Amino acid sequence: MYCCQYCFEDVNLILKIKEYDEIGNCDYCGSEEVFIIEVSNLTEEFDMLFKHYESTEPYEYFHPEIHDDPTEFGDRLIELINADWNIFSEKIVGSGTDEALLFDILNSNKRFDPDEYVDPHNLYSRITQAFTFVDPLEGWEKVWEDFKQDIKHSNRFFPEVKNDVFITRLDAILEFRTVYIENMDLYRARLDIQPISKMKAPPADLATAGRANPRGISYLYCALDEPTCIAEIRPWKGAKVTVAHIRPKKKLKLVGLFRAPISPFEFESPYEILEIDKILSSFIQELSTPVDPAKSEIEYVPTQYITELIKSKGYDGILFASAMGPGNNLVLFDENDVEIKAIDTILVNNIIYNYNHE
Ligand SMILES: [Zn+2]
């Protein structure tokens, strides 16, 4: 049986299929004259993926004396995988074809070894949900906290070696988080009616500290959409806001810091993936928390340091989810990489609050 490049969303799998350089028709999604691969050639990758799961065994995932319905504790393997990763393409995800393909790949080399056979009718659970699971990252929060303490209060410019975990991992993270943007509009907002000359980054000597930049170093903060850039400046009802439409002058190389699932095929061990995920979430979370004017500037030193580390590796900026608006923010290190095409004045009619009673 053959599957094809269009069966998958995961970049690593698509690349592998293209490298095989075989053209034909897909037995799963039905695409014709495309890059195809015999399913057994993907078994190694899917064995790596399967390390994240186990069948839902009694006493490991539930107590049969108390819980009479194991389906509350386990699920179909395909449901778990689709919830955790971005592996199958839209063409087949959720159609049942994804499940057929998954088990054909997993079992293609194991037909004669019943111990290795992965049974589609079993219930599965994430290994992290097992009663006996010991989080190998316990203590990770401490590594991040230690790093912050060190850089804020002990060693500002040459932080200590104990932060190595973060720094050495950063390269790997950046590599598969690289995104390029070119022919698209970016948006930047400022309160009040502003002339076009005031819509670029503030002059370096007037630059105040932000999550990404220290005082005295000026970066251009913008957003990928208009509502987000307006929300970011926290306007009030009735406020006038100037919005600049900005175009990149070149292809911008960015780090996309999203909480999107990472590919399970990048790393040997599932724990390594968990670690990367934690590192990313800690940094992203701090980066997207709004700047609190009451807080000391020193609080922002850790994210400023990581941002500068990213800059030193040849990136033009970073892209991350906005905490204030619906979309993504962009921090550009050099405002000369973009030009303002037009400005627009808008009036904020209304602001909607969404809240819960606690
Ligand atoms: Zn296909």
Short mmCIF file of N, CA and C in Angstrom, two decimals, residues 162 166 174 196 223 260 290 306 319 343 351 356:
data_model
loop_
_atom_site.label_atom_id
_atom_site.label_comp_id
_atom_site.label_asym_id
_atom_site.label_seq_id
_atom_site.Cartn_x
_atom_site.Cartn_y
_atom_site.Cartn_z
N LYS A 162 24.77 27.17 34.30
CA LYS A 162 23.63 26.32 34.67
C LYS A 162 22.43 26.55 33.76
N PHE A 166 18.72 25.71 28.52
CA PHE A 166 17.96 26.63 27.69
C PHE A 166 18.73 27.01 26.43
N LEU A 174 14.88 27.02 17.42
CA LEU A 174 14.84 28.03 16.36
C LEU A 174 14.77 27.40 14.99
N ILE A 196 2.81 60.48 9.60
CA ILE A 196 3.43 59.24 9.12
C ILE A 196 4.85 59.08 9.69
N ALA A 223 1.79 44.13 14.23
CA ALA A 223 0.94 42.94 14.30
C ALA A 223 0.61 42.48 12.88
N ALA A 260 1.88 25.96 18.66
CA ALA A 260 1.46 24.90 17.75
C ALA A 260 2.20 23.62 18.12
N PRO A 290 1.26 41.31 28.95
CA PRO A 290 1.41 42.76 28.74
C PRO A 290 2.41 43.38 29.72
N ILE A 306 16.81 36.63 25.80
CA ILE A 306 16.51 35.57 24.82
C ILE A 306 16.26 36.20 23.44
N LEU A 319 7.84 36.38 16.04
CA LEU A 319 6.40 36.39 15.84
C LEU A 319 5.80 35.63 17.01
N ILE A 343 -1.22 55.54 6.10
CA ILE A 343 -1.75 55.58 7.46
C ILE A 343 -3.24 55.90 7.41
N ILE A 351 -15.58 48.88 23.40
CA ILE A 351 -14.62 47.88 23.86
C ILE A 351 -15.43 46.82 24.59
N ASN A 356 -15.35 36.36 34.03
CA ASN A 356 -15.99 35.35 34.87
C ASN A 356 -16.04 35.85 36.30
#
